[in-house]
XYZ file of C-alpha atoms in Angstrom:
530
model
C -9.100 -18.629 -30.749
C -10.451 -19.474 -27.270
C -8.806 -22.537 -25.462
C -12.187 -24.761 -25.924
C -12.476 -23.505 -29.570
C -9.242 -25.248 -30.438
C -10.289 -28.491 -28.459
C -13.325 -28.437 -30.536
C -11.120 -27.795 -33.913
C -8.593 -30.231 -33.317
C -11.225 -32.982 -32.131
C -13.100 -32.634 -35.619
C -9.898 -32.875 -37.551
C -8.455 -36.085 -35.847
C -11.917 -37.691 -35.971
C -11.729 -37.092 -39.892
C -8.730 -39.210 -40.395
C -11.034 -42.481 -39.786
C -8.974 -43.642 -36.768
C -5.297 -42.812 -37.582
C -4.927 -40.215 -35.624
C -6.886 -41.466 -32.796
C -3.470 -41.434 -30.563
C -3.318 -37.535 -30.893
C -5.323 -35.732 -28.170
C -7.090 -32.788 -29.280
C -6.408 -30.635 -26.240
C -2.994 -31.927 -26.019
C -2.253 -30.164 -29.776
C -4.838 -27.223 -28.289
C -2.262 -26.789 -25.369
C 0.447 -26.584 -27.670
C -0.651 -24.002 -30.105
C -1.551 -21.856 -27.608
C 2.027 -22.009 -26.279
C 3.258 -21.288 -29.587
C 1.297 -18.264 -30.891
C 3.945 -16.856 -33.082
C 4.919 -18.882 -36.019
C 7.229 -16.949 -37.712
C 9.397 -13.777 -36.922
C 7.248 -11.608 -39.375
C 4.147 -12.723 -37.328
C 6.194 -11.268 -34.441
C 7.402 -7.829 -36.635
C 3.663 -7.146 -37.574
C 2.421 -7.983 -34.166
C 4.436 -5.513 -32.084
C 4.529 -2.580 -34.730
C 0.785 -2.658 -33.850
C 1.853 -2.317 -30.483
C 3.909 0.612 -30.871
C 1.852 2.200 -33.379
C -0.635 2.461 -30.414
C 1.661 3.716 -27.839
C 2.972 6.532 -30.060
C -0.671 7.717 -30.490
C -1.367 7.220 -26.815
C 1.516 9.437 -26.221
C 0.627 11.885 -28.291
C -2.726 12.310 -26.420
C -1.099 12.478 -23.142
C 2.768 12.599 -22.574
C 2.289 10.221 -18.931
C 2.086 7.546 -21.766
C 5.764 7.285 -22.502
C 7.382 3.752 -22.648
C 10.446 2.204 -21.288
C 13.143 -0.206 -22.087
C 16.392 -1.883 -21.030
C 18.935 -3.418 -23.446
C 19.539 -6.802 -23.335
C 22.356 -8.746 -24.790
C 20.982 -12.386 -24.484
C 17.677 -14.339 -24.872
C 17.670 -15.361 -21.118
C 18.203 -11.789 -20.108
C 15.811 -10.443 -21.751
C 13.087 -13.363 -20.762
C 13.811 -12.632 -17.189
C 13.450 -9.251 -17.668
C 9.791 -9.821 -19.248
C 9.070 -12.354 -16.371
C 10.188 -9.939 -13.946
C 7.689 -6.945 -15.015
C 5.008 -9.579 -15.356
C 5.461 -10.650 -11.649
C 5.755 -7.041 -10.488
C 3.675 -5.117 -12.556
C 0.832 -7.628 -13.821
C 1.347 -6.343 -17.281
C 3.779 -5.959 -20.401
C 2.375 -2.355 -21.472
C 4.603 0.231 -22.535
C 7.668 -2.093 -21.854
C 9.740 -2.940 -24.569
C 13.258 -4.474 -25.054
C 16.359 -2.506 -26.907
C 18.749 -4.451 -28.946
C 22.199 -2.624 -28.508
C 24.490 -2.516 -31.415
C 27.319 -1.768 -28.304
C 26.354 -4.727 -26.433
C 26.645 -7.095 -29.878
C 30.165 -5.741 -30.539
C 31.262 -6.342 -26.895
C 29.655 -9.643 -26.113
C 28.460 -11.617 -29.175
C 31.164 -11.175 -31.816
C 33.011 -13.956 -32.738
C 35.831 -11.804 -33.037
C 35.876 -10.925 -29.619
C 35.132 -8.502 -27.316
C 35.331 -5.238 -29.791
C 34.345 -1.481 -29.420
C 31.028 -0.177 -30.929
C 32.398 0.822 -34.486
C 30.773 -1.578 -36.733
C 33.165 -4.201 -36.404
C 31.150 -7.282 -35.607
C 29.769 -9.681 -37.784
C 26.390 -7.772 -39.112
C 24.281 -11.155 -39.104
C 24.635 -11.623 -34.879
C 22.419 -8.855 -35.064
C 19.620 -10.730 -36.657
C 20.463 -13.873 -34.638
C 20.403 -11.913 -31.087
C 16.872 -10.776 -32.103
C 15.446 -14.371 -32.993
C 17.084 -15.561 -29.943
C 15.418 -13.371 -27.712
C 12.013 -13.801 -29.377
C 13.160 -17.485 -29.015
C 13.485 -16.898 -25.285
C 10.271 -15.023 -24.898
C 8.518 -17.603 -26.566
C 9.587 -20.591 -24.684
C 8.440 -17.776 -21.605
C 4.982 -18.020 -22.719
C 5.077 -21.789 -23.264
C 6.295 -22.346 -19.482
C 3.418 -20.142 -17.532
C 0.824 -21.524 -20.043
C 2.381 -24.911 -18.900
C 1.828 -24.027 -15.350
C -1.948 -22.884 -15.951
C -2.576 -26.196 -17.665
C -1.194 -28.098 -14.498
C -3.698 -25.961 -12.441
C -6.656 -26.667 -14.547
C -6.052 -30.418 -14.293
C -5.563 -29.790 -10.571
C -8.985 -28.057 -10.602
C -10.534 -30.629 -13.210
C -9.317 -33.292 -10.593
C -10.583 -31.806 -7.696
C -13.846 -31.311 -8.926
C -13.605 -27.707 -8.129
C -15.428 -25.999 -11.361
C -15.209 -22.665 -10.101
C -11.612 -22.540 -9.978
C -11.350 -24.695 -13.153
C -13.418 -21.838 -15.288
C -11.106 -18.889 -13.597
C -7.776 -20.591 -14.558
C -9.793 -20.987 -17.977
C -10.525 -17.329 -18.436
C -6.436 -16.635 -17.162
C -5.737 -19.045 -20.531
C -7.981 -17.381 -22.804
C -6.666 -13.445 -21.499
C -3.267 -14.860 -21.339
C -0.465 -11.958 -21.982
C 2.351 -12.774 -24.000
C 5.651 -11.810 -22.835
C 6.644 -10.829 -26.688
C 6.930 -7.074 -26.417
C 8.740 -4.392 -29.282
C 12.615 -4.657 -29.849
C 14.138 -1.918 -30.990
C 17.020 -2.559 -33.132
C 19.895 -1.118 -33.769
C 21.249 -1.417 -36.999
C 24.147 1.338 -36.826
C 24.814 2.968 -39.426
C 23.673 0.183 -41.915
C 26.751 -1.722 -42.465
C 27.804 -0.476 -45.776
C 25.498 1.042 -48.316
C 21.752 1.606 -49.043
C 21.866 -2.022 -50.328
C 23.187 -3.664 -47.462
C 21.172 -1.491 -45.438
C 18.342 -2.920 -46.884
C 19.518 -6.895 -46.727
C 20.440 -6.156 -43.528
C 17.014 -4.869 -42.129
C 15.498 -7.717 -43.982
C 16.910 -10.339 -41.961
C 16.169 -8.088 -39.014
C 12.724 -8.244 -39.727
C 12.371 -11.474 -40.338
C 13.624 -12.080 -37.092
C 10.889 -10.237 -35.410
C 12.476 -6.620 -35.582
C 9.191 -3.949 -36.001
C 11.480 -1.050 -35.384
C 14.962 -0.090 -36.834
C 17.023 2.535 -35.517
C 20.026 4.094 -37.903
C 22.465 6.636 -37.049
C 23.752 9.316 -39.695
C 27.475 8.409 -39.597
C 29.353 7.067 -41.954
C 28.996 3.127 -41.881
C 33.690 2.224 -42.092
C 34.306 5.574 -39.578
C 31.099 4.549 -37.306
C 31.818 5.301 -33.763
C 30.162 4.642 -30.352
C 27.512 7.997 -29.667
C 29.320 8.764 -26.618
C 33.092 8.457 -27.921
C 34.808 11.247 -30.091
C 36.140 11.022 -33.872
C 32.164 10.914 -35.038
C 31.526 11.514 -38.807
C 28.056 12.352 -40.549
C 26.970 12.065 -43.991
C 25.108 14.150 -46.068
C 21.263 14.054 -45.538
C 20.684 12.676 -49.112
C 23.149 9.701 -48.404
C 21.380 8.887 -45.201
C 17.929 9.182 -46.274
C 18.263 6.663 -48.857
C 19.170 4.219 -46.009
C 16.182 5.204 -44.443
C 13.979 4.988 -47.560
C 15.720 1.030 -47.580
C 14.532 0.569 -44.331
C 10.757 1.264 -45.588
C 10.894 -0.970 -48.655
C 12.448 -3.834 -46.647
C 9.665 -3.184 -44.059
C 6.797 -2.862 -46.956
C 8.357 -5.858 -48.861
C 7.916 -7.935 -45.993
C 4.092 -6.564 -45.241
C 5.223 -4.798 -42.137
C 3.133 -1.906 -43.456
C 3.596 0.107 -40.080
C 6.994 -0.660 -38.763
C 9.112 1.934 -37.201
C 12.128 3.826 -38.030
C 14.201 5.713 -35.641
C 16.609 8.095 -37.074
C 19.216 9.166 -34.800
C 21.624 11.958 -35.277
C 24.957 12.114 -33.850
C 25.440 15.841 -34.686
C 25.560 17.451 -31.394
C 28.914 15.749 -30.742
C 29.816 15.094 -34.489
C 32.414 17.574 -35.747
C 33.482 16.069 -38.648
C 32.019 15.052 -42.443
C 33.588 12.466 -44.797
C 31.908 14.418 -47.679
C 30.696 17.641 -49.631
C 27.172 17.386 -50.033
C 26.001 17.837 -53.368
C 23.883 21.086 -53.721
C 21.639 22.402 -57.184
C 20.651 25.586 -55.963
C 21.304 28.017 -52.934
C 19.404 26.877 -49.890
C 18.699 23.304 -50.798
C 19.496 20.476 -48.334
C 23.183 19.871 -49.379
C 23.892 23.712 -49.631
C 22.297 23.611 -45.910
C 24.308 20.999 -44.944
C 27.853 22.630 -46.316
C 26.886 26.098 -44.610
C 28.122 24.444 -41.729
C 31.359 23.788 -42.802
C 34.367 25.466 -41.135
C 35.418 27.700 -44.252
C 38.107 30.534 -44.914
C 37.175 33.121 -48.011
C 39.812 32.544 -50.433
C 40.856 33.964 -53.804
C 41.559 32.231 -57.119
C 45.378 33.392 -56.313
C 45.166 31.366 -52.775
C 44.294 28.116 -54.373
C 46.681 25.081 -53.820
C 47.047 22.011 -55.336
C 44.374 19.656 -54.720
C 41.847 22.225 -52.828
C 38.260 21.815 -52.700
C 36.405 25.136 -53.270
C 32.716 26.230 -52.839
C 31.194 29.243 -54.487
C 28.635 30.317 -52.316
C 27.058 34.104 -53.274
C 29.796 34.911 -55.747
C 32.283 33.952 -52.846
C 35.099 31.301 -52.967
C 35.331 29.314 -49.296
C 37.763 26.680 -48.894
C 36.865 23.932 -46.632
C 39.107 23.146 -43.634
C 40.540 19.937 -44.694
C 42.355 17.915 -41.928
C 45.230 15.306 -42.525
C 42.416 12.577 -42.653
C 41.091 13.881 -45.471
C 37.853 14.625 -43.304
C 35.940 18.066 -43.418
C 35.414 20.023 -40.109
C 32.328 21.501 -39.245
C 32.118 25.410 -37.421
C 32.093 24.695 -33.350
C 29.009 25.288 -31.585
C 27.035 24.298 -34.787
C 25.559 21.132 -33.268
C 22.470 21.827 -32.223
C 21.542 23.364 -35.283
C 22.710 20.410 -37.214
C 20.479 18.220 -34.923
C 17.724 19.811 -35.326
C 18.027 19.977 -39.253
C 18.804 16.248 -39.404
C 15.855 15.413 -37.350
C 13.418 17.727 -39.364
C 14.517 16.206 -42.479
C 14.492 12.815 -41.408
C 11.014 13.118 -40.150
C 9.774 14.764 -43.690
C 11.229 11.741 -45.096
C 9.761 8.797 -43.459
C 11.354 8.746 -40.202
C 8.727 7.969 -37.436
C 10.923 8.606 -34.163
C 13.623 10.827 -33.597
C 16.948 9.957 -31.389
C 19.338 12.609 -30.458
C 22.672 11.475 -28.833
C 23.572 13.741 -26.049
C 26.420 14.542 -24.087
C 24.642 14.485 -20.716
C 21.108 13.771 -19.441
C 19.605 17.637 -19.304
C 16.035 18.316 -19.806
C 16.138 21.938 -21.012
C 18.694 21.196 -23.954
C 17.073 18.321 -25.333
C 13.669 20.512 -24.899
C 15.267 23.651 -26.730
C 15.774 21.201 -29.860
C 13.014 19.632 -29.471
C 10.559 23.054 -29.368
C 12.542 23.838 -32.457
C 11.769 20.260 -34.157
C 8.183 20.615 -33.374
C 7.680 24.227 -34.296
C 7.913 22.474 -37.811
C 6.444 19.048 -36.992
C 4.314 19.267 -34.024
C 3.993 15.568 -33.466
C 7.856 14.668 -33.203
C 8.920 12.372 -30.342
C 12.078 10.918 -29.552
C 13.651 8.199 -28.129
C 16.230 9.097 -25.542
C 19.315 7.056 -24.363
C 19.284 7.422 -20.693
C 22.892 6.133 -21.119
C 25.704 4.770 -18.417
C 28.069 6.773 -20.260
C 26.713 9.393 -18.438
C 27.775 9.842 -14.726
C 24.275 10.547 -13.554
C 24.924 11.405 -10.052
C 27.916 13.801 -10.636
C 25.421 15.221 -13.930
C 22.821 15.844 -11.804
C 24.276 17.103 -8.375
C 25.985 19.639 -10.754
C 22.722 20.739 -12.229
C 21.338 20.974 -8.681
C 24.489 23.211 -7.782
C 24.268 25.396 -10.789
C 20.286 26.144 -10.115
C 21.190 26.904 -6.235
C 23.897 29.038 -7.613
C 21.638 30.803 -10.304
C 19.114 31.274 -7.291
C 21.843 33.173 -4.978
C 21.444 30.177 -2.655
C 24.317 29.538 -0.341
C 26.784 26.461 -1.674
C 29.640 27.185 -0.143
C 29.395 23.792 1.540
C 29.935 22.022 -1.679
C 33.025 21.391 -4.239
C 31.421 21.407 -7.394
C 33.817 19.342 -9.088
C 34.088 16.505 -5.911
C 30.086 16.125 -5.812
C 30.271 12.213 -6.429
C 31.886 11.991 -3.276
C 30.151 9.960 -0.750
C 30.831 12.603 1.870
C 27.797 14.474 0.118
C 25.408 11.344 -0.544
C 23.073 12.639 2.895
C 23.379 16.403 1.819
C 19.881 18.236 0.828
C 21.774 18.713 -2.444
C 22.284 15.223 -3.157
C 18.920 14.279 -2.113
C 17.477 16.897 -4.268
C 19.384 15.737 -7.312
C 18.584 11.937 -6.691
C 14.876 13.251 -6.853
C 15.299 14.784 -10.493
C 16.779 11.374 -11.389
C 14.445 9.486 -9.929
C 11.594 11.559 -11.967
C 13.723 12.639 -15.032
C 12.082 10.159 -17.292
C 8.519 11.424 -16.543
C 9.800 15.033 -16.805
C 11.231 14.421 -19.902
C 8.985 12.706 -21.779
C 6.305 15.747 -20.592
C 8.871 18.765 -21.324
C 11.259 17.167 -24.036
C 8.918 15.064 -26.308
C 10.647 11.794 -25.095
C 7.948 9.390 -26.228
C 10.486 5.937 -25.286
C 13.300 6.231 -22.570
C 15.675 3.214 -22.725
C 19.244 2.232 -21.135
C 21.157 0.949 -23.674
C 23.940 -1.257 -21.801
C 22.149 -1.725 -18.101
C 22.279 -5.690 -18.169
C 25.538 -5.647 -19.166
C 26.708 -3.669 -16.061
C 24.416 -5.381 -13.621
C 25.877 -8.820 -14.846
C 29.498 -7.428 -14.066
C 28.624 -6.009 -10.997
C 26.413 -9.154 -9.437
C 29.772 -11.335 -10.670
C 31.914 -9.262 -8.779
C 30.097 -9.317 -5.858
C 29.216 -13.146 -5.985
C 33.207 -13.775 -6.481
C 34.092 -11.752 -3.265
C 32.140 -13.562 -1.237
C 32.335 -17.170 -2.718
C 35.883 -17.499 -2.855
C 36.566 -15.344 0.227
C 36.013 -16.501 3.970
C 31.914 -16.717 3.186
C 32.502 -19.854 0.935
C 29.244 -21.552 0.231
C 27.689 -18.985 2.400
C 28.335 -16.380 -0.236
C 25.887 -18.167 -2.971
C 23.211 -19.245 -0.366
C 23.002 -16.075 1.215
C 23.288 -13.578 -1.015
C 21.739 -15.459 -4.483
C 19.630 -18.924 -3.429
C 17.985 -17.148 -0.347
C 17.148 -14.359 -2.111
C 15.671 -15.921 -5.098
C 13.399 -17.855 -2.819
C 12.255 -14.880 -0.539
C 11.614 -12.648 -3.643
C 9.915 -15.328 -5.774
C 12.300 -14.971 -8.455
C 11.090 -18.261 -11.077
C 14.837 -19.199 -12.127
C 15.345 -20.578 -8.719
C 13.461 -23.574 -10.308
C 16.507 -23.416 -13.026
C 14.982 -27.132 -14.193
C 11.724 -25.655 -14.993
C 12.969 -22.646 -16.180
C 15.028 -24.643 -18.851
C 11.982 -26.077 -19.948
C 12.010 -29.198 -18.176
C 8.331 -29.118 -17.272
C 7.310 -28.746 -21.047
C 9.347 -31.570 -22.204
C 7.495 -34.134 -19.680
C 4.367 -32.646 -21.228
C 5.299 -33.518 -24.737
C 6.729 -36.912 -23.619
C 2.836 -37.690 -22.080
C 1.429 -36.440 -25.088
C 3.523 -38.559 -27.055
C 3.888 -41.525 -25.124
C 1.489 -41.554 -22.716
C 1.776 -43.647 -19.803
C 4.871 -44.800 -20.973
C 6.545 -41.487 -20.741
C 9.818 -41.329 -18.795
C 9.569 -38.148 -16.822
C 11.985 -35.850 -15.655
C 9.779 -34.199 -13.073
C 9.018 -37.101 -10.618
C 9.259 -37.401 -6.713
C 13.070 -37.364 -6.834
C 13.993 -34.457 -8.840
C 15.487 -31.775 -6.337
C 13.581 -28.919 -7.719
C 10.721 -29.958 -5.727
C 12.545 -28.807 -2.892
C 11.784 -25.554 -4.483
C 7.941 -26.065 -4.811
């Protein structure tokens, strides 16, 4: 509803109360309504699911329309990210937020810092989704509040043309609320536990849930060792649980991202149930590392498979886990991905050990041969040493082409000594274009960095501590932080305004009129940054 329509509707409502509501300003209510566009998390989930679906269709038409996100571990971080995006690019289109289970474990658990092993409280995940959207809605309220002030100033100045322009900006305001792709890990339990958590996450506002095919009780970060996968039927039950949660809550176009860790997972806890040769369970079991035995070779407690009339004994470790054959990771990834898409998934996530377009594309080509519109969400992970990986890729390509690489030591290419070399410059250009190139060649619809704001917080704090507690003293803060905030137009330099002080002043004026005791008067030191 347009701004003026809100005012008219509220005016009629107030007029119908026979004077009892005459202290209520229709325009004040209109402003508060527009500043609180989304009343519930479910409204957000429905709205953002529509955005993701439209973006996926746009990508199918042209892979240049890929999307991006950064992982955020606090509502304030997500808010500042979206404010920055609107400031620099004028639009939030194609820009999402990723909610990383790794960062929830490391930064948001009551147990303190934890590894990414699903040991944190699962309720902390929907709580963070709700927190992020609270901060994004506050960013809307703050920006609209500034527009309302400009509108009042234009009216006071009698500038009708400017007033019309500002009102148009209000009517066409673009919200900071964008899709969140939320990490539900391996579901934190069985399919029922997955369903219950999925509901909470959707009710908090999540339109996209990312779930992985590891066992819940032995879950590991995708870039650590010791990953254990589950048979497809077990995983698909959890995928269906997520879909039931979406449908029950009326988010019919909710997005499910299925992650396979099979590339780096060499173990399984269970042997899949198989009813006939070639079924899904039999395909899963076919990757097991087995030895052929005779009945006489069987030992007490052996687990034995019958395949084509042969007795096979899977390799069983002291941990009671079963081992897959080496070199089967890519084949298992392809089977996992096709099976997921055929059973209700919308997007794939293949966790790789390095950012290599040809490797990703090789698997996606096989998947797309079966499902042509298969798409990936891909982790541009800080667990990769991007500099070393891409310099080595260029080194190998040069060596293969017969180019002289004698000036380079492949194992020491991370060295600053190589920073200005032709090899390093070419590698940096490949890093710069990686997302666009991989979107075009490897079917990557969504590029995300899982833990970027974890690392930026550490880096910026280290730099500030070094200066402030060293010889620079207060100049370490002023020169490296505040002066840069002012000159780069960082809204947070006016931290009272960012925290909602001006919004509160507006409300006080609505509630108490001229009697309101407001914080934003002439003696507010934030006026130094006007």
